[in-house]
Amino acid sequence: AGMLPGLSGLLLRSAFDAFDCLHEAKGYALSCEPFSYGGAADFLASLDNGYGVAGVALRQGELTPCHGGESIQLPLAQSSAKAYPFMTSEWQRIGAAQHPLDLTWYNLFTSPALVHWLSQPTSRSLHAAHALVALSMQALSGQPAQHLLAVEASGEHQGEFQRRACVVECSSGSQLTAAVTAFTAIKMLQNDIPFGLHFAADVLPATEALRFLQQRLENFCWLEL
């Protein structure tokens, strides 16, 4: 129960809820906040521990190579960023339980130096966490901290083809993780979650979770387009 995975999956669930038949969804994650050491170690570990697969997307339920590197300007973002496809295991799992559709997830980076460093073999070592912290502090120096998660989706609703986008913006990724965890704890105390081990996006009500975050985080903005 956190931001990635967790909130990212809830945004996809909210897209499924908005359509009678979802055809396509694209997700975006942008972080403009220097890494802590723990955050850097966790991020580096995610590159090789089954968290996702770089350079691919789901096309009609099948993993397919997907090119990246295009510049994207998200709503509410301070600047444009380069988008690189990274199919998370969370989105792949949620998509597999539905009818075949197209899903793409992008990690966005504003720093070319950070992208180049992450593409090197040495970046996969946990011993590289200190280097990642230093590089991120240098690359993002002087910029206001910001986290954005966004999902754009298209499909059929009441017999008509429609598009929908949802953008979540907050100054701190830790705040998002803590808020999702708090909401999960409340739902557990209310006996609204089945017993056992579950993924947050599989058992939490998506719309209610987003409203909880919007009401309790001062810098949180949930924008529907």
CSV table of N, CA, C and O in Angstrom, one decimal, residues 70-136:
chain,number,residue,atom,x,y,z
A,70,GLU,N,10.5,10.5,-25.9
A,70,GLU,CA,9.8,11.6,-26.4
A,70,GLU,C,9.6,12.6,-25.2
A,70,GLU,O,9.4,12.2,-24.0
A,71,SER,N,9.5,13.9,-25.5
A,71,SER,CA,9.3,14.9,-24.5
A,71,SER,C,7.8,15.1,-24.3
A,71,SER,O,7.1,15.3,-25.2
A,72,ILE,N,7.4,15.1,-23.0
A,72,ILE,CA,6.0,15.2,-22.6
A,72,ILE,C,5.8,16.3,-21.6
A,72,ILE,O,6.6,16.4,-20.6
A,73,GLN,N,4.8,17.1,-21.7
A,73,GLN,CA,4.5,18.1,-20.7
A,73,GLN,C,3.2,17.7,-20.1
A,73,GLN,O,2.1,17.8,-20.7
A,74,LEU,N,3.2,17.2,-18.8
A,74,LEU,CA,2.0,16.8,-18.1
A,74,LEU,C,1.3,18.0,-17.6
A,74,LEU,O,1.9,19.0,-17.2
A,75,PRO,N,-0.1,18.0,-17.5
A,75,PRO,CA,-0.8,19.0,-16.8
A,75,PRO,C,-0.3,19.1,-15.3
A,75,PRO,O,0.0,18.1,-14.7
A,76,LEU,N,-0.1,20.4,-14.9
A,76,LEU,CA,0.4,20.7,-13.5
A,76,LEU,C,1.9,20.5,-13.4
A,76,LEU,O,2.5,20.9,-12.3
A,77,ALA,N,2.6,19.9,-14.3
A,77,ALA,CA,4.0,19.8,-14.2
A,77,ALA,C,4.8,21.1,-14.4
A,77,ALA,O,4.3,21.9,-15.2
A,78,GLN,N,5.9,21.2,-13.7
A,78,GLN,CA,6.7,22.5,-13.8
A,78,GLN,C,7.4,22.6,-15.2
A,78,GLN,O,7.7,23.7,-15.6
A,79,SER,N,7.7,21.5,-15.8
A,79,SER,CA,8.4,21.5,-17.0
A,79,SER,C,8.2,20.2,-17.8
A,79,SER,O,7.6,19.3,-17.3
A,80,SER,N,8.6,20.1,-19.0
A,80,SER,CA,8.5,18.9,-19.8
A,80,SER,C,9.6,17.9,-19.3
A,80,SER,O,10.5,18.2,-18.7
A,81,ALA,N,9.4,16.6,-19.7
A,81,ALA,CA,10.3,15.6,-19.3
A,81,ALA,C,10.3,14.5,-20.4
A,81,ALA,O,9.3,14.4,-21.2
A,82,LYS,N,11.3,13.7,-20.4
A,82,LYS,CA,11.5,12.6,-21.3
A,82,LYS,C,10.7,11.4,-20.8
A,82,LYS,O,10.9,11.0,-19.6
A,83,ALA,N,9.9,10.7,-21.6
A,83,ALA,CA,9.1,9.6,-21.2
A,83,ALA,C,9.7,8.3,-21.7
A,83,ALA,O,10.0,8.2,-22.9
A,84,TYR,N,9.9,7.3,-20.8
A,84,TYR,CA,10.4,6.0,-21.1
A,84,TYR,C,9.5,4.9,-20.6
A,84,TYR,O,9.1,4.9,-19.5
A,85,PRO,N,9.0,4.1,-21.6
A,85,PRO,CA,8.1,3.0,-21.2
A,85,PRO,C,8.7,2.0,-20.2
A,85,PRO,O,9.8,1.6,-20.3
A,86,PHE,N,7.9,1.7,-19.2
A,86,PHE,CA,8.2,0.7,-18.2
A,86,PHE,C,7.0,0.0,-17.7
A,86,PHE,O,6.2,0.6,-16.9
A,87,MET,N,6.7,-1.2,-18.2
A,87,MET,CA,5.5,-1.8,-17.9
A,87,MET,C,5.6,-2.5,-16.5
A,87,MET,O,6.3,-3.4,-16.3
A,88,THR,N,4.9,-1.9,-15.5
A,88,THR,CA,4.9,-2.4,-14.2
A,88,THR,C,4.2,-3.7,-14.0
A,88,THR,O,3.2,-3.9,-14.7
A,89,SER,N,4.6,-4.5,-13.1
A,89,SER,CA,4.0,-5.8,-12.9
A,89,SER,C,2.5,-5.5,-12.3
A,89,SER,O,1.6,-6.3,-12.5
A,90,GLU,N,2.3,-4.4,-11.6
A,90,GLU,CA,1.0,-4.1,-11.1
A,90,GLU,C,0.0,-3.8,-12.3
A,90,GLU,O,-1.1,-4.4,-12.3
A,91,TRP,N,0.4,-3.0,-13.2
A,91,TRP,CA,-0.5,-2.8,-14.4
A,91,TRP,C,-0.7,-4.0,-15.2
A,91,TRP,O,-1.8,-4.3,-15.7
A,92,GLN,N,0.4,-4.8,-15.3
A,92,GLN,CA,0.3,-6.0,-16.1
A,92,GLN,C,-0.7,-7.0,-15.5
A,92,GLN,O,-1.5,-7.6,-16.1
A,93,ARG,N,-0.6,-7.1,-14.1
A,93,ARG,CA,-1.5,-8.0,-13.4
A,93,ARG,C,-3.0,-7.5,-13.5
A,93,ARG,O,-3.9,-8.3,-13.8
A,94,ILE,N,-3.2,-6.2,-13.4
A,94,ILE,CA,-4.6,-5.7,-13.4
A,94,ILE,C,-5.1,-5.9,-14.9
A,94,ILE,O,-6.3,-6.3,-15.1
A,95,GLY,N,-4.3,-5.6,-15.8
A,95,GLY,CA,-4.7,-5.8,-17.2
A,95,GLY,C,-5.0,-7.2,-17.6
A,95,GLY,O,-6.0,-7.5,-18.4
A,96,ALA,N,-4.3,-8.2,-17.0
A,96,ALA,CA,-4.5,-9.6,-17.4
A,96,ALA,C,-5.8,-10.1,-16.9
A,96,ALA,O,-6.4,-11.0,-17.4
A,97,ALA,N,-6.4,-9.4,-15.9
A,97,ALA,CA,-7.7,-9.8,-15.3
A,97,ALA,C,-8.9,-9.3,-16.1
A,97,ALA,O,-10.0,-9.6,-15.8
A,98,GLN,N,-8.6,-8.4,-17.1
A,98,GLN,CA,-9.6,-7.8,-17.9
A,98,GLN,C,-9.6,-8.3,-19.4
A,98,GLN,O,-8.8,-9.2,-19.7
A,99,HIS,N,-10.5,-7.8,-20.2
A,99,HIS,CA,-10.4,-8.2,-21.6
A,99,HIS,C,-9.1,-7.6,-22.2
A,99,HIS,O,-8.6,-6.6,-21.7
A,100,PRO,N,-8.6,-8.2,-23.3
A,100,PRO,CA,-7.4,-7.7,-23.9
A,100,PRO,C,-7.5,-6.2,-24.3
A,100,PRO,O,-8.5,-5.8,-25.0
A,101,LEU,N,-6.6,-5.4,-23.9
A,101,LEU,CA,-6.6,-4.0,-24.2
A,101,LEU,C,-5.1,-3.5,-24.2
A,101,LEU,O,-4.2,-4.2,-24.0
A,102,ASP,N,-4.9,-2.2,-24.5
A,102,ASP,CA,-3.6,-1.6,-24.6
A,102,ASP,C,-3.3,-0.8,-23.4
A,102,ASP,O,-4.1,0.1,-23.0
A,103,LEU,N,-2.2,-1.1,-22.7
A,103,LEU,CA,-1.7,-0.4,-21.5
A,103,LEU,C,-0.3,0.0,-21.7
A,103,LEU,O,0.6,-0.8,-22.1
A,104,THR,N,0.0,1.2,-21.3
A,104,THR,CA,1.4,1.7,-21.4
A,104,THR,C,1.7,2.5,-20.1
A,104,THR,O,0.9,3.4,-19.7
A,105,TRP,N,2.8,2.3,-19.5
A,105,TRP,CA,3.2,3.1,-18.4
A,105,TRP,C,4.6,3.7,-18.7
A,105,TRP,O,5.5,3.1,-19.3
A,106,TYR,N,4.7,5.0,-18.4
A,106,TYR,CA,5.9,5.8,-18.6
A,106,TYR,C,6.5,6.3,-17.3
A,106,TYR,O,5.8,6.9,-16.5
A,107,ASN,N,7.8,6.2,-17.2
A,107,ASN,CA,8.6,6.9,-16.2
A,107,ASN,C,9.1,8.1,-16.8
A,107,ASN,O,9.8,8.0,-17.9
A,108,LEU,N,8.9,9.3,-16.2
A,108,LEU,CA,9.4,10.6,-16.8
A,108,LEU,C,10.6,11.1,-16.0
A,108,LEU,O,10.6,11.1,-14.8
A,109,PHE,N,11.5,11.6,-16.8
A,109,PHE,CA,12.8,12.2,-16.2
A,109,PHE,C,13.0,13.5,-16.8
A,109,PHE,O,13.0,13.7,-18.0
A,110,THR,N,13.3,14.5,-16.0
A,110,THR,CA,13.6,15.9,-16.4
A,110,THR,C,15.1,16.1,-16.7
A,110,THR,O,15.5,17.0,-17.3
A,111,SER,N,16.0,15.2,-16.1
A,111,SER,CA,17.4,15.3,-16.2
A,111,SER,C,18.0,14.3,-17.2
A,111,SER,O,18.0,13.1,-17.0
A,112,PRO,N,18.7,14.8,-18.3
A,112,PRO,CA,19.4,13.9,-19.2
A,112,PRO,C,20.5,13.2,-18.5
A,112,PRO,O,20.8,12.0,-18.8
A,113,ALA,N,21.2,13.8,-17.6
A,113,ALA,CA,22.3,13.2,-16.9
A,113,ALA,C,21.8,12.0,-16.1
A,113,ALA,O,22.5,11.0,-16.0
A,114,LEU,N,20.6,12.1,-15.5
A,114,LEU,CA,20.1,11.1,-14.7
A,114,LEU,C,19.7,9.9,-15.6
A,114,LEU,O,19.9,8.7,-15.2
A,115,VAL,N,19.1,10.2,-16.7
A,115,VAL,CA,18.7,9.1,-17.7
A,115,VAL,C,20.0,8.4,-18.1
A,115,VAL,O,20.0,7.1,-18.2
A,116,HIS,N,21.0,9.1,-18.5
A,116,HIS,CA,22.3,8.5,-18.9
A,116,HIS,C,22.9,7.6,-17.8
A,116,HIS,O,23.3,6.5,-18.1
A,117,TRP,N,22.9,8.1,-16.6
A,117,TRP,CA,23.5,7.3,-15.5
A,117,TRP,C,22.7,6.0,-15.3
A,117,TRP,O,23.3,4.9,-15.1
A,118,LEU,N,21.4,6.1,-15.3
A,118,LEU,CA,20.5,4.9,-15.1
A,118,LEU,C,20.7,3.9,-16.2
A,118,LEU,O,20.4,2.7,-16.0
A,119,SER,N,21.1,4.3,-17.4
A,119,SER,CA,21.3,3.4,-18.5
A,119,SER,C,22.6,2.6,-18.4
A,119,SER,O,22.8,1.6,-19.2
A,120,GLN,N,23.5,2.9,-17.5
A,120,GLN,CA,24.8,2.3,-17.4
A,120,GLN,C,24.6,1.0,-16.5
A,120,GLN,O,23.9,1.0,-15.5
A,121,PRO,N,25.4,0.0,-16.8
A,121,PRO,CA,25.4,-1.3,-16.0
A,121,PRO,C,25.7,-1.1,-14.5
A,121,PRO,O,25.1,-1.7,-13.7
A,122,THR,N,26.5,-0.1,-14.2
A,122,THR,CA,26.9,0.1,-12.8
A,122,THR,C,25.7,0.6,-12.0
A,122,THR,O,25.7,0.5,-10.7
A,123,SER,N,24.7,1.2,-12.6
A,123,SER,CA,23.6,1.7,-11.9
A,123,SER,C,22.7,0.7,-11.2
A,123,SER,O,21.9,0.9,-10.4
A,124,ARG,N,22.9,-0.6,-11.7
A,124,ARG,CA,22.1,-1.7,-11.1
A,124,ARG,C,22.6,-2.2,-9.8
A,124,ARG,O,21.9,-3.0,-9.1
A,125,SER,N,23.7,-1.7,-9.3
A,125,SER,CA,24.3,-2.2,-8.0
A,125,SER,C,23.7,-1.3,-6.9
A,125,SER,O,23.6,-0.1,-7.0
A,126,LEU,N,23.3,-2.0,-5.8
A,126,LEU,CA,22.8,-1.2,-4.6
A,126,LEU,C,23.9,-0.3,-4.1
A,126,LEU,O,23.6,0.7,-3.4
A,127,HIS,N,25.2,-0.6,-4.3
A,127,HIS,CA,26.2,0.2,-3.9
A,127,HIS,C,26.2,1.6,-4.6
A,127,HIS,O,26.9,2.5,-4.2
A,128,ALA,N,25.4,1.7,-5.7
A,128,ALA,CA,25.3,2.9,-6.4
A,128,ALA,C,24.3,3.9,-5.9
A,128,ALA,O,24.1,5.0,-6.4
A,129,ALA,N,23.7,3.5,-4.8
A,129,ALA,CA,22.6,4.3,-4.2
A,129,ALA,C,23.2,5.7,-3.8
A,129,ALA,O,22.5,6.7,-4.0
A,130,HIS,N,24.4,5.8,-3.2
A,130,HIS,CA,24.9,7.1,-2.8
A,130,HIS,C,25.2,7.9,-4.0
A,130,HIS,O,24.9,9.1,-4.0
A,131,ALA,N,25.6,7.3,-5.1
A,131,ALA,CA,25.9,8.1,-6.4
A,131,ALA,C,24.5,8.6,-6.9
A,131,ALA,O,24.5,9.8,-7.4
A,132,LEU,N,23.5,7.8,-6.8
A,132,LEU,CA,22.2,8.3,-7.3
A,132,LEU,C,21.6,9.4,-6.5
A,132,LEU,O,21.1,10.4,-7.0
A,133,VAL,N,21.8,9.4,-5.2
A,133,VAL,CA,21.4,10.5,-4.3
A,133,VAL,C,22.1,11.7,-4.7
A,133,VAL,O,21.5,12.8,-4.9
A,134,ALA,N,23.4,11.7,-4.9
A,134,ALA,CA,24.2,12.9,-5.2
A,134,ALA,C,23.8,13.4,-6.6
A,134,ALA,O,23.7,14.6,-6.7
A,135,LEU,N,23.6,12.5,-7.5
A,135,LEU,CA,23.3,13.0,-8.9
A,135,LEU,C,21.9,13.6,-8.9
A,135,LEU,O,21.7,14.7,-9.5
A,136,SER,N,21.0,13.0,-8.2
A,136,SER,CA,19.6,13.6,-8.1
A,136,SER,C,19.6,15.0,-7.4
A,136,SER,O,18.9,15.9,-7.9
